[in-house]
Amino acid sequence: MTERRTRKRRTMFERDTELTAVDEALDQLTDLGPDAGGALLAFSGPAGLGKTTLLGEVRRRAHTKACTVLAARGGEQEQSQPFHVARQLIQPQLAGTSDAELRGALGSWYSIVGPALGLCAAEQGAPPDPQGLRDGLDWVLTHLVVQRAPVALVLDDAHWADPESLTWLAAFAPRAEHLPLLLVVAYRPDELPAHAEAFRTLPGRAGHRPLSLAPLTAEAVSGLVREAVGEHADEAFCQEAWAVTTGNPFEAVELAAKVRDKGLAPVQASAPLLRDLAAAQRGSGLVARLHSLGPSTVRFAWACAVLGTDIPRDLAARVAGLGTEEAVDATRRLRDARILSAATEEAAPGEEEEAGLEFVHPLIATAIYRAIPDALRVALHGKAAAAVVDAGLGPSAAARHLLETHPENDPWVVRTLREAAGENLRAGAPEAARRQLARALREPPDFDERAAVLYELGCASLLTEPANTVNHLRAALAEPFEDPALRQGIVIRLAQVLSHSDRLAEASECLAREIPYTQDVRGRLRLQSEQFMWDAFNAAETDSPARSRRLAKLADRLSGRDLTERYVIGLRAWDACLRGEPVDVVLHHAGRVLETEFSWAYADRGFEVPVLVAMVQMYADRPERAEELFEAGTAEFERQGWRGAHLSFAYSLRAYICYRRGRLAEAEELARAGLRLAERVGRRTPVHWYAIAILITTLLARGRADEAWELVREHEYGEPFPAAVVFPDSQTVYAELLLARGQAKAAAAELEAVDRRLTPRGIQNPSWCPWRLHLARAVSAEDPARARELAAEAVRRARAFGAASGIGQALRVAAEVASPQDRPALLEEAVEVLSASPAAYELALALAALGEERGDGDILQRAVVAARACGADGLVATAAEALRARGGAQPGEPASATGASPATAR
């Protein structure tokens, strides 16, 4: 049994259990019956126990059963090359296709996954986020599997796979059983990274947990030796072979080959010689054997060890400093010594010298690499970096070698690492880009280049290390440099990362310090727009009214001639909405922004202002327009591959729009989708607060307060609430839930805190945050006069804003806390106003309240129909109970005649 790739098949000893599992999985994979399906198989074991040989047999048997085989192998030297394994798996399947065919095959994923897989160059613009890229790889692999089923995907040395590929495959693995896919991995258990734990724990559909390979018994080693040297090998000789190799299949095969090559008689008298022969296969013995082959051969072997796997011979010769004939001779010597072999099994005899090379076993590669003197190893990596660039393999291929070199103040190194980092960042591998830029910084860059490298490093670290990003960007600002565009970019990115880290006051201060020193008028306006935006999101802003006045003064004199001006005007529309200025004013400013195309995915802009402009439409009772904008924005996010925080915000806020329209089942579905994405980003992040608040609000409307409370406990939703402004307001939502649970005093305490937080900022629009209405309900039992005062003020402010949905909600709650004689008129007006609004759920609530107040069965019947159309199950139950109590007919499912929108049911 050997791990060497060769066209001659050897007998596999003592692997019946593993091969039976393989056969069962392949039978299941290729079965045409209802039990057909995929599976995951994992084989683990220390080096040399035959994992590669076993996977070679898996590939052979899969080919025999007419399976498409996707194969890849992790490499110790290639771990820093992002998507190295993913490219091995997928590139060969798409090789030879034209760009047009590739675009057709990948569809909307072309620009997202194409650069990561090396199929096309990355386009300019913001890169996909890592999760979006993994989703794209999922789609590509799933598509390939379906098109070319059945498929066997075989990954050897998974412990050495690059993190980007391994993280993706580990997450994809559970899907194997639902596809015509057999996914087989082999790894060393002590070296498998934490992000690949799925391969240890997933049993797969075939029911097999990872199978640990055991050393061979003495009997198996005896059979292996006799297969190599002849049946006449005596038992004592075979027993000694087993003893000196400890049953390690690789060592046993190599030892048997040495016995055969040296013509050693396999008899008891020769047994003492086996220990020295075995020692020559590992460690210092292997190194000594290599040195016996001559200096040029040693240099060639060292070059191969530095280059890794699938080594082009010409490239290795250049790194070793050898001519063509010397490289051919070195290759022959190393092949004869069983150190190197052809990298492909299929190379024909006449083509072997042209095939790429690889080491017979990773143990040999590791031993030779570690035996290279330190200084020489560093130098060889430097030569390899230059060689791969000259060979046209690009800066990314060179970067992994440059990471192993010592700093030497070389501008070419800095330039190459920056180019590689740019490629990797655009391809969706920010961690790889971060490593490369950090190394470039140590080179170090030239004096006038250092700020740019620090800025790029901050951009690369944004998603993974926000704290370090802040440090890098602040260090960049401290550098003396003259480029005003670079300085502006650094300041804006610093403010962005501070804001996304819930440090909005620091973000505003950072911008405020820079604005007075910015000479360019347009540049200064851009910084002002950023400061206005982050101040608008800062719940602890100290002088919000003054900021609003400055914003209004600035926005009202802008024409909207460029993107920056439109961003300022958009912020003016949002501010007007929060403060409760008339709807006409709010929509006027929003309309100025939307007169021309307003993308949600500008490369150097946040998506916050486009979202705010869309939400203005919702609060102004134009939810159809809000949904149109969100659908377009969501599509842009998906095209960009932004499937993390961006898409979570989009789903959650679309859910909120559906909630406001009374489409509660749809709202819940979208909110849960937003929450799933938010969980990937991290708990207690802004996107997580949005997702939880909107889902709680929706569950309350559906009558599932207990479920909402469990959600609060599961996600630790509560104090401290975020520093960023979230809508719906997190603390107000929490108070509403307390009210639904009958905890009026606790709810009142939370709402008083909301008052202290929002009122000084001038945020007074009850359509945006109905805290007064909830507080009126919370205090109505103990202080009815204050409750009526709070509700009346909310009604006044809702009328001043002018959105029918807000007015109707305020009137309904005002009726709830009003004197008995005042309730009917308030509820009648609420129903009338809401009937002309898109707020179907609010209308159902008002109808139910009016029906109970009047004891009117017809109105209650309408309330049941309206609530059922909304998906408000709790309201359906209470309204139906009220109807039964009054002896009314039981409402059935809404027929076509009563299936109109609740907003028009009167």
Short mmCIF file of C-alpha atoms in Angstrom, two decimals, residues 144-299:
data_model
loop_
_atom_site.label_atom_id
_atom_site.label_comp_id
_atom_site.label_asym_id
_atom_site.label_seq_id
_atom_site.Cartn_x
_atom_site.Cartn_y
_atom_site.Cartn_z
CA LEU A 144 -22.07 21.56 -11.26
CA VAL A 145 -23.30 18.63 -9.20
CA VAL A 146 -26.78 18.78 -10.66
CA GLN A 147 -25.47 19.16 -14.22
CA ARG A 148 -22.86 16.40 -14.00
CA ALA A 149 -24.43 14.03 -11.52
CA PRO A 150 -23.45 11.76 -9.96
CA VAL A 151 -20.42 13.55 -8.58
CA ALA A 152 -17.64 12.47 -6.22
CA LEU A 153 -15.72 15.33 -4.61
CA VAL A 154 -12.44 14.13 -3.11
CA LEU A 155 -10.30 16.37 -0.90
CA ASP A 156 -6.97 15.06 0.33
CA ASP A 157 -4.91 16.66 3.10
CA ALA A 158 -7.85 18.79 4.17
CA HIS A 159 -5.87 19.96 7.20
CA TRP A 160 -3.63 21.91 4.81
CA ALA A 161 -6.41 23.45 2.72
CA ASP A 162 -6.49 27.24 2.62
CA PRO A 163 -8.88 28.72 5.22
CA GLU A 164 -11.19 30.29 2.63
CA SER A 165 -11.78 27.00 0.81
CA LEU A 166 -11.95 24.88 3.95
CA THR A 167 -14.42 27.15 5.71
CA TRP A 168 -16.64 27.06 2.65
CA LEU A 169 -16.48 23.27 2.17
CA ALA A 170 -17.05 22.55 5.86
CA ALA A 171 -20.22 24.66 5.77
CA PHE A 172 -21.30 23.09 2.47
CA ALA A 173 -20.72 19.50 3.64
CA PRO A 174 -24.19 18.94 5.20
CA ARG A 175 -25.76 19.56 1.78
CA ALA A 176 -24.04 16.53 0.29
CA GLU A 177 -26.73 14.14 1.44
CA HIS A 178 -29.38 16.22 -0.33
CA LEU A 179 -27.51 16.20 -3.64
CA PRO A 180 -26.17 13.52 -5.98
CA LEU A 181 -22.78 14.11 -4.36
CA LEU A 182 -20.35 11.97 -2.44
CA LEU A 183 -17.99 14.25 -0.54
CA VAL A 184 -14.87 12.47 0.69
CA VAL A 185 -12.18 14.13 2.78
CA ALA A 186 -8.99 12.89 4.39
CA TYR A 187 -7.07 14.70 7.08
CA ARG A 188 -4.64 14.41 9.94
CA PRO A 189 -6.84 14.74 13.04
CA ASP A 190 -4.31 16.63 15.15
CA GLU A 191 -3.87 19.29 12.46
CA LEU A 192 -7.46 19.91 11.36
CA PRO A 193 -8.33 23.61 12.00
CA ALA A 194 -11.24 24.57 14.21
CA HIS A 195 -13.23 26.00 11.29
CA ALA A 196 -13.37 22.49 9.74
CA GLU A 197 -14.89 20.72 12.74
CA ALA A 198 -17.85 19.69 10.57
CA PHE A 199 -15.68 16.99 9.04
CA ARG A 200 -15.21 15.42 12.49
CA THR A 201 -18.84 15.49 13.55
CA LEU A 202 -21.06 15.04 10.51
CA PRO A 203 -22.02 11.40 10.05
CA GLY A 204 -23.41 11.89 6.57
CA ARG A 205 -26.38 10.07 5.10
CA ALA A 206 -24.42 6.83 4.88
CA GLY A 207 -24.20 6.86 8.67
CA HIS A 208 -20.40 6.86 8.89
CA ARG A 209 -18.59 9.09 11.29
CA PRO A 210 -14.97 9.80 10.41
CA LEU A 211 -13.15 6.53 9.97
CA SER A 212 -9.77 6.44 11.67
CA LEU A 213 -7.16 4.51 9.75
CA ALA A 214 -5.14 2.07 11.83
CA PRO A 215 -1.54 0.92 11.29
CA LEU A 216 -1.12 -2.36 9.45
CA THR A 217 -0.74 -5.59 11.36
CA ALA A 218 2.33 -7.79 10.99
CA GLU A 219 0.38 -10.07 8.68
CA ALA A 220 -0.52 -7.19 6.37
CA VAL A 221 3.06 -5.91 6.22
CA SER A 222 4.23 -9.43 5.40
CA GLY A 223 1.79 -9.56 2.50
CA LEU A 224 2.92 -6.15 1.30
CA VAL A 225 6.60 -7.13 1.41
CA ARG A 226 6.00 -10.38 -0.41
CA GLU A 227 4.00 -8.58 -3.08
CA ALA A 228 7.00 -6.32 -3.69
CA VAL A 229 9.94 -8.75 -3.43
CA GLY A 230 8.43 -12.18 -3.95
CA GLU A 231 6.64 -14.88 -2.07
CA HIS A 232 9.95 -16.36 -0.94
CA ALA A 233 10.47 -13.59 1.68
CA ASP A 234 10.76 -15.46 4.95
CA GLU A 235 8.68 -14.75 8.03
CA ALA A 236 11.50 -13.38 10.20
CA PHE A 237 12.40 -10.85 7.51
CA CYS A 238 8.75 -9.75 7.20
CA GLN A 239 8.31 -9.50 10.95
CA GLU A 240 11.34 -7.22 11.18
CA ALA A 241 9.90 -5.06 8.37
CA TRP A 242 6.75 -4.66 10.41
CA ALA A 243 8.72 -3.83 13.57
CA VAL A 244 10.90 -1.13 12.01
CA THR A 245 7.97 0.58 10.23
CA THR A 246 5.50 0.17 13.15
CA GLY A 247 2.91 -0.83 10.58
CA ASN A 248 3.01 2.53 8.79
CA PRO A 249 1.91 1.72 5.20
CA PHE A 250 3.98 4.45 3.54
CA GLU A 251 7.16 3.40 5.33
CA ALA A 252 6.46 -0.27 4.67
CA VAL A 253 6.00 0.29 0.93
CA GLU A 254 9.11 2.44 0.68
CA LEU A 255 11.12 -0.09 2.66
CA ALA A 256 9.98 -2.94 0.41
CA ALA A 257 10.91 -0.88 -2.66
CA LYS A 258 14.39 -0.27 -1.25
CA VAL A 259 14.84 -3.97 -0.58
CA ARG A 260 13.86 -4.72 -4.16
CA ASP A 261 15.99 -1.94 -5.68
CA LYS A 262 19.09 -3.00 -3.73
CA GLY A 263 18.56 -6.68 -4.52
CA LEU A 264 18.61 -7.50 -0.82
CA ALA A 265 17.73 -11.13 -0.10
CA PRO A 266 14.51 -11.19 1.94
CA VAL A 267 15.81 -13.68 4.47
CA GLN A 268 16.42 -13.64 8.20
CA ALA A 269 20.12 -12.88 7.73
CA SER A 270 19.24 -9.60 6.01
CA ALA A 271 16.73 -8.51 8.65
CA PRO A 272 19.25 -6.43 10.69
CA LEU A 273 19.82 -4.24 7.61
CA LEU A 274 16.17 -3.17 7.47
CA ARG A 275 16.40 -0.66 10.31
CA ASP A 276 19.01 1.42 8.49
CA LEU A 277 17.04 1.24 5.26
CA ALA A 278 13.88 2.40 7.04
CA ALA A 279 15.74 5.28 8.71
CA ALA A 280 16.81 6.50 5.28
CA GLN A 281 13.15 7.19 4.44
CA ARG A 282 12.61 9.76 7.17
CA GLY A 283 14.19 12.73 8.91
CA SER A 284 17.96 13.00 8.86
CA GLY A 285 18.26 9.73 6.98
CA LEU A 286 16.18 11.09 4.12
CA VAL A 287 18.21 14.31 4.09
CA ALA A 288 21.48 12.37 4.00
CA ARG A 289 20.17 10.26 1.13
CA LEU A 290 19.19 13.41 -0.74
CA HIS A 291 22.65 14.93 -0.31
CA SER A 292 24.20 11.80 -1.75
CA LEU A 293 22.52 12.63 -5.07
CA GLY A 294 24.71 15.67 -5.68
CA PRO A 295 24.56 19.45 -5.12
CA SER A 296 22.48 20.34 -8.18
CA THR A 297 19.91 17.67 -7.32
CA VAL A 298 19.74 18.95 -3.74
CA ARG A 299 19.12 22.51 -4.95
#
